[in-house]
mmCIF file of C-alpha atoms in Angstrom:
data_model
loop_
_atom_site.group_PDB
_atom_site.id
_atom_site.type_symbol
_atom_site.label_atom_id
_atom_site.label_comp_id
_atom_site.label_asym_id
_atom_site.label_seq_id
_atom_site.Cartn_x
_atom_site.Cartn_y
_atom_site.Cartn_z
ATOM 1 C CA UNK D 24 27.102 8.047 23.366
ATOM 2 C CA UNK D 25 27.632 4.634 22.002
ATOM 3 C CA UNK D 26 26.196 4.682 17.837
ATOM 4 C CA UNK D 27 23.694 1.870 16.518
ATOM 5 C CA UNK D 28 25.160 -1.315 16.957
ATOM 6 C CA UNK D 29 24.356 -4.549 14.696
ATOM 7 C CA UNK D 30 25.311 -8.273 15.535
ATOM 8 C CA UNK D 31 26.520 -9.605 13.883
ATOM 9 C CA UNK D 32 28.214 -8.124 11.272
ATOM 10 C CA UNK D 33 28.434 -11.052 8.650
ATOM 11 C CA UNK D 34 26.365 -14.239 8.265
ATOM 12 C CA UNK D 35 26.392 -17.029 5.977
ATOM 13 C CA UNK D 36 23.097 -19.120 5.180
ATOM 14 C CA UNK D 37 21.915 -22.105 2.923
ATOM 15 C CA UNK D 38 18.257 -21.841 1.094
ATOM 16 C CA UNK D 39 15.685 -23.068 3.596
ATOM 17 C CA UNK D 40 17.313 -21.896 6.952
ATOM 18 C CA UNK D 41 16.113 -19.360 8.981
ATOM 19 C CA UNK D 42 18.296 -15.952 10.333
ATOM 20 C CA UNK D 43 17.837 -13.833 13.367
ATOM 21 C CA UNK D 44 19.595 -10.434 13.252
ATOM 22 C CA UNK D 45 20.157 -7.856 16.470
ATOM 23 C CA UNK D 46 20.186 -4.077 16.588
ATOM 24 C CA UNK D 47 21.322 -2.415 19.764
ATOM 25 C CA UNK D 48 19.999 1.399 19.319
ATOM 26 C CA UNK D 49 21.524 4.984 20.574
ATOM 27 C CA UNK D 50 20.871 5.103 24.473
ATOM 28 C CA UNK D 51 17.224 6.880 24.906
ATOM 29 C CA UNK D 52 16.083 5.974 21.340
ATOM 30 C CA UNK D 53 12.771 4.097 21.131
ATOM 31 C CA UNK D 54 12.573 3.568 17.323
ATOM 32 C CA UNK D 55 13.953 1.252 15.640
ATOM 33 C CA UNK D 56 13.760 0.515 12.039
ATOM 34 C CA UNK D 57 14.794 -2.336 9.840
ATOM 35 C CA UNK D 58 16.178 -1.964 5.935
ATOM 36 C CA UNK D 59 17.202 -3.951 3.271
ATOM 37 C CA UNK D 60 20.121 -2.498 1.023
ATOM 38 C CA UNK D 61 20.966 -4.516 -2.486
ATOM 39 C CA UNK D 62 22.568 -3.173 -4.981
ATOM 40 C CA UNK D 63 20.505 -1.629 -7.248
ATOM 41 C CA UNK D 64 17.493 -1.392 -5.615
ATOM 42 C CA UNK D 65 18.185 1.323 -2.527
ATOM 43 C CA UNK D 66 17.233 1.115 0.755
ATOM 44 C CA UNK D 67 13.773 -0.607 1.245
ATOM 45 C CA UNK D 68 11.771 -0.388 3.961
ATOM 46 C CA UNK D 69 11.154 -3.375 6.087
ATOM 47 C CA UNK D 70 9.690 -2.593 9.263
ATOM 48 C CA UNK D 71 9.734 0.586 12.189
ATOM 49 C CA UNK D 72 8.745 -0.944 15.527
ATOM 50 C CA UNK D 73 8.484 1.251 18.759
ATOM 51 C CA UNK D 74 8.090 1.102 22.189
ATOM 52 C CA UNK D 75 7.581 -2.739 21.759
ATOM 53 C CA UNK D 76 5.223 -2.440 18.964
ATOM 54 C CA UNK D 77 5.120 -2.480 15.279
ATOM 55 C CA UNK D 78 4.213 1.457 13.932
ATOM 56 C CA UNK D 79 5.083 0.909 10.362
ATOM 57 C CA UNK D 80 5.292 -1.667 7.977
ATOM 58 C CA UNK D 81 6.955 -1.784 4.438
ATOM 59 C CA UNK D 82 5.702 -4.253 1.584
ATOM 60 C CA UNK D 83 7.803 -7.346 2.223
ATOM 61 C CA UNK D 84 6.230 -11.087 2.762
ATOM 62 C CA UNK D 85 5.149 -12.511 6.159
ATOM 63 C CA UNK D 86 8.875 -14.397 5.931
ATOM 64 C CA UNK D 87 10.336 -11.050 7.154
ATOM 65 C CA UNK D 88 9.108 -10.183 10.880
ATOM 66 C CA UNK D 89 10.797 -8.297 14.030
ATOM 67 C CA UNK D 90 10.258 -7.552 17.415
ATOM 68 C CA UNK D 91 11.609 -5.121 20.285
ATOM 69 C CA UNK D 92 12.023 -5.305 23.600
ATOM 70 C CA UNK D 93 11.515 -3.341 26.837
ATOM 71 C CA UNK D 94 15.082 -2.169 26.456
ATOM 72 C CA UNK D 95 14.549 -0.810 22.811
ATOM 73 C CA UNK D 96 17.014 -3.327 21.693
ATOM 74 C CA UNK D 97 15.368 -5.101 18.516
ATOM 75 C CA UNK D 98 15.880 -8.151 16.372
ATOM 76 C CA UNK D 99 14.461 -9.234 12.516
ATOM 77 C CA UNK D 100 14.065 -12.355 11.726
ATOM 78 C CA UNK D 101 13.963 -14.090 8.062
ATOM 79 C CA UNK D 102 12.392 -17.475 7.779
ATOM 80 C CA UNK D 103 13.278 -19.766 5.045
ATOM 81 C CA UNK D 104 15.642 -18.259 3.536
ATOM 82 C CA UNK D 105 15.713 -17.753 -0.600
ATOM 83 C CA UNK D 106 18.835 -16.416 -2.551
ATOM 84 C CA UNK D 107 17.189 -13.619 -3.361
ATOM 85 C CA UNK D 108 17.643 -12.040 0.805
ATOM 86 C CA UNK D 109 20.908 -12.050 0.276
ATOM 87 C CA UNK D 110 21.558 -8.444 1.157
ATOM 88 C CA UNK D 111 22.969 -5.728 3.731
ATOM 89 C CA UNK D 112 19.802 -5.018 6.662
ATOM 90 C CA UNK D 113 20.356 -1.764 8.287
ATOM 91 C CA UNK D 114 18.827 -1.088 11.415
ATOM 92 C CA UNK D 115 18.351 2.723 12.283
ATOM 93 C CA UNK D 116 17.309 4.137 15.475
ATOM 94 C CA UNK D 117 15.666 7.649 16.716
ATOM 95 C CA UNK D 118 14.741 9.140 19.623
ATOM 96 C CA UNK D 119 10.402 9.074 18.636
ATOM 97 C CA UNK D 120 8.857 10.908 15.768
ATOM 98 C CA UNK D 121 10.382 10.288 11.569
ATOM 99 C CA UNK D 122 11.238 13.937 12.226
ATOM 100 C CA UNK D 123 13.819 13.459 14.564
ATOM 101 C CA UNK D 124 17.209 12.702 13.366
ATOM 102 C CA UNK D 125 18.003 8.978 12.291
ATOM 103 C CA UNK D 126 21.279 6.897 12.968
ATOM 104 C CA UNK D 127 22.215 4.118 10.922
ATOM 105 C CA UNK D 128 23.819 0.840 12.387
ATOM 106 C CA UNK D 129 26.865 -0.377 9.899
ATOM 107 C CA UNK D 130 24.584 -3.223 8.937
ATOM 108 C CA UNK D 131 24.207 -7.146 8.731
ATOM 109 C CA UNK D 132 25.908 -9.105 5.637
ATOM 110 C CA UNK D 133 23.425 -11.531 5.048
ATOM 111 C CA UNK D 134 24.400 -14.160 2.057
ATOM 112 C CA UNK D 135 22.405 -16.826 1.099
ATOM 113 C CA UNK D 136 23.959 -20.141 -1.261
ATOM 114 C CA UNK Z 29 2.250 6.244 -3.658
ATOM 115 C CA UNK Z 30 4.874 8.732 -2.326
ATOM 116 C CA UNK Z 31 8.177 8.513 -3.578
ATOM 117 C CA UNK Z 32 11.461 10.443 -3.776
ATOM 118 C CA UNK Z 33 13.424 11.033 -7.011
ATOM 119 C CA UNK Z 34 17.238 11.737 -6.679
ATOM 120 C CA UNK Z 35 19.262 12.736 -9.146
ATOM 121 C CA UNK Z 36 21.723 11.836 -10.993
ATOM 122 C CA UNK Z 37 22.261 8.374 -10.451
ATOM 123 C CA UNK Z 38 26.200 8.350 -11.278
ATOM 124 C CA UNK Z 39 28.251 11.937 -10.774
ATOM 125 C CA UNK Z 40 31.687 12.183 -11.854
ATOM 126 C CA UNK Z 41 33.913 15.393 -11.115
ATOM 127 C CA UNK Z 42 37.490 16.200 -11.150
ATOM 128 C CA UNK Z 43 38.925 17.175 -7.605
ATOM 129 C CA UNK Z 44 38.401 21.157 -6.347
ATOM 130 C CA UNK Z 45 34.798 21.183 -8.423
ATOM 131 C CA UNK Z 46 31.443 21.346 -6.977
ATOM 132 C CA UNK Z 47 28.686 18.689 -6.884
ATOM 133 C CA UNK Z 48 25.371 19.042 -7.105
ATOM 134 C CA UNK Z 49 22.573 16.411 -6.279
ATOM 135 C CA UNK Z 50 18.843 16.877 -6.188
ATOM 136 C CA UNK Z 51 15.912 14.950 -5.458
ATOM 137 C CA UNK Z 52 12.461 15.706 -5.280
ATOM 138 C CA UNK Z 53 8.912 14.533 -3.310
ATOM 139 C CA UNK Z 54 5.980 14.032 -3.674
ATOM 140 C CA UNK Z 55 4.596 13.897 0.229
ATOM 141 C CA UNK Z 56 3.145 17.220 1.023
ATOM 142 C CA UNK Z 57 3.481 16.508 4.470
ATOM 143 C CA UNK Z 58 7.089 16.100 4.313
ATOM 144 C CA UNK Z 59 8.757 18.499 6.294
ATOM 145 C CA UNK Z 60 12.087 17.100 7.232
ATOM 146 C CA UNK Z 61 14.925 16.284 5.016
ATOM 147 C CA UNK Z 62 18.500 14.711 5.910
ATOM 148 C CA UNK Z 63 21.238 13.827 3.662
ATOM 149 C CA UNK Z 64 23.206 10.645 4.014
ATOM 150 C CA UNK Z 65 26.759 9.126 2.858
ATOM 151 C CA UNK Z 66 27.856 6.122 2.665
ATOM 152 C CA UNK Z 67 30.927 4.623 2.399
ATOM 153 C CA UNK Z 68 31.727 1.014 1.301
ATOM 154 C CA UNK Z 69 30.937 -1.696 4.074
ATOM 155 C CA UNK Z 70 29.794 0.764 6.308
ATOM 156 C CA UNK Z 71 25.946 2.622 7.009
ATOM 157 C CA UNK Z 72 24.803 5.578 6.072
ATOM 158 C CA UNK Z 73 26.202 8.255 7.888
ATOM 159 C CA UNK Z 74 23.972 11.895 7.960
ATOM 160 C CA UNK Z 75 25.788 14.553 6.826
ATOM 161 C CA UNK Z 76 23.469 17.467 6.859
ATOM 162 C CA UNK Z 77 19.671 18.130 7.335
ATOM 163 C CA UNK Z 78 16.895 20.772 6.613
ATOM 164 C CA UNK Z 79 13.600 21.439 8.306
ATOM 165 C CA UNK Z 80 10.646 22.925 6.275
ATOM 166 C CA UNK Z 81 11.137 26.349 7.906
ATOM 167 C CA UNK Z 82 14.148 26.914 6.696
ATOM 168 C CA UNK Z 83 15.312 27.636 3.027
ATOM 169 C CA UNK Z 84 19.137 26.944 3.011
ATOM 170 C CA UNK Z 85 21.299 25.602 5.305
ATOM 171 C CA UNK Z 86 25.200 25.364 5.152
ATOM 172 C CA UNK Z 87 28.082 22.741 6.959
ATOM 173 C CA UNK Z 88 31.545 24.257 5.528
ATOM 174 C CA UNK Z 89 31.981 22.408 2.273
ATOM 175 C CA UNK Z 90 28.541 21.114 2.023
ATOM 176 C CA UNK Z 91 25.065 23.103 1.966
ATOM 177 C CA UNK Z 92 21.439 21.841 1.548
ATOM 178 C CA UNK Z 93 18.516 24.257 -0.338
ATOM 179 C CA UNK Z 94 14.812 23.630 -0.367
ATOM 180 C CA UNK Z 95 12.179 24.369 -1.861
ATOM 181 C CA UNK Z 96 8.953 23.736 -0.404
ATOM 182 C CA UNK Z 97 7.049 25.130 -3.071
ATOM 183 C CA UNK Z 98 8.267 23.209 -5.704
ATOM 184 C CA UNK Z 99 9.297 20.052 -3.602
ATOM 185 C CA UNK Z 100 12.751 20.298 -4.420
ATOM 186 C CA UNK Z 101 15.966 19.697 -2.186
ATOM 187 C CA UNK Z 102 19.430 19.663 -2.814
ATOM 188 C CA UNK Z 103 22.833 19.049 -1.949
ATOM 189 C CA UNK Z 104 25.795 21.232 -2.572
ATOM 190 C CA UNK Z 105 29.169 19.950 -2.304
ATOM 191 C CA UNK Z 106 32.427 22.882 -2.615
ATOM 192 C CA UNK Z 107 36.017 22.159 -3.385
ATOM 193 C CA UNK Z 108 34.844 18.362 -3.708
ATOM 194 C CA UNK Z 109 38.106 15.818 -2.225
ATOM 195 C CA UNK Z 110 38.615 12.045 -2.967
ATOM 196 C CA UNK Z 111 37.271 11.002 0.345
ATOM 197 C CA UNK Z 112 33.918 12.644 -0.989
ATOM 198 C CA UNK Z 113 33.273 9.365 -3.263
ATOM 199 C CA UNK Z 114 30.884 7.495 -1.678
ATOM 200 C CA UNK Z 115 26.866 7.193 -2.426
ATOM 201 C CA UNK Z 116 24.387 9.937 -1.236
ATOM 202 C CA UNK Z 117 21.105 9.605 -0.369
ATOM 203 C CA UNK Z 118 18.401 11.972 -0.003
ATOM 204 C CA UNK Z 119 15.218 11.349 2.076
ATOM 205 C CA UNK Z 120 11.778 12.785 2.724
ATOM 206 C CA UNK Z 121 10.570 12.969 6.729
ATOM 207 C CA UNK Z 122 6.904 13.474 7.895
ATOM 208 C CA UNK Z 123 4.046 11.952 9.677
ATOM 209 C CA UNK Z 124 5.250 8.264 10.158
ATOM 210 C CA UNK Z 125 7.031 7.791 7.119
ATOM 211 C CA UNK Z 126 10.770 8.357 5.889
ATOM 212 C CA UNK Z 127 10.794 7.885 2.321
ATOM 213 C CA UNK Z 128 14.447 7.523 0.322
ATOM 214 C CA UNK Z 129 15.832 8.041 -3.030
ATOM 215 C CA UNK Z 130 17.382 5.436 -4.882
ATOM 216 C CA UNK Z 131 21.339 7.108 -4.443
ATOM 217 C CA UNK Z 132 23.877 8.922 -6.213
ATOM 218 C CA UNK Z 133 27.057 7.037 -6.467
ATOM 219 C CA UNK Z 134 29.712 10.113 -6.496
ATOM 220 C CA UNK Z 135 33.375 9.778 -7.418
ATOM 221 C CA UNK Z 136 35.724 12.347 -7.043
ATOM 222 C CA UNK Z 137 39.035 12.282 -9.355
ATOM 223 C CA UNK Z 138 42.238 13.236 -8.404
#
């Protein structure tokens, strides 16, 4: 089976802009969860969404949203953009339940000048 | 709110000895625990997990004990190599929520 894949891999952004970041998860997963990795601070805990809706949420600003579609495939996106997202997002996927087994993506490079 | 603590934040051994990390919770419903590494530029990869039903669990070089009663889990790495270095994370599983520690960068000296 193909792993998590993440698209893409590196992205450059001014202050202001917006970015829109793609997971691709496991064949026959349905959840999908979003993270953001600085240094220092872990991994925090964006957002799980599955089967096309949003089952968890994690304490960051309206700015941060996703969506998933039919196919499980998901996306996050970051509106106006502030220095401070610069960051790796990790997408993970599972098959249902946050007992099951999780599988990271290698991640999105996000830095914002 | 729930929270995992992992330590030790920074572990330093010389090649051939053991590692030991350990992290504890605070969510009595957790009841499923994976390990993670990660390597520079890359995800976390899992390495080894535990279920609450089970006390110890073992993956050649690297084992995993828990206690439920206490709320402790750990991870056990043997004969420790330099591709070991990387950070480990611990995490907490149940109900809806996967909860994290905050890593253990390890490096392993030659």
């Amino acid at each position: 089976k193909a792993g998590v894949t993440q698209t893409p891999r590196y992205l450059i952004k001014t202050r202001g802009q917006q970015v829109t970041l793609s997971c691709s998860p496991i064949s026959g997963h349905r959840s999908v969860s979003w993270y953001q990795q600085t240094p220092g601070q872990g991994l925090q805990f964006l957002f799980e969404y599955f089967s096309e809706t949003q089952r968890n949420k994690g304490n960051f600003p309206g700015r941060f949203s996703g969506r998933q579609f039919s196919n499980s495939r998901s996306e996050m996106n970051v509106s106006t953009l502030e220095l401070g997202d610069s960051a790796l997002y990790l997408c993970a996927s599972r098959t249902d339940r946050p007992t099951d087994t999780q599988y990271f993506g290698p991640g999105t490079r996000l830095t914002v000048l | 709110g729930e929270n995992v603590e992992q330590h030790p934040s920074t572990l330093s051994v010389q090649e051939g000895d053991s590692a030991v990390i350990k992290c504890t919770y605070s969510d009595s419903a957790s009841n499923y625990f994976p390990w993670y590494k990660q390597e520079l530029g890359k995800g976390p990869q899992l390495i080894i997990d535990i279920r609450s039903n089970v006390g110890e669990k073992k993956d050649q070089r690297i084992a995993v004990t828990l206690n439920k009663t206490a709320k402790h889990f750990s991870l056990h790495i043997t004969e420790t190599q330099p591709e070991d270095s990387a950070v480990y994370f611990c995490a907490a599983c149940g109900g809806f929520k996967t909860i994290f520690g905050a890593g253990t960068r390890l490096f392993v000296k030659a």
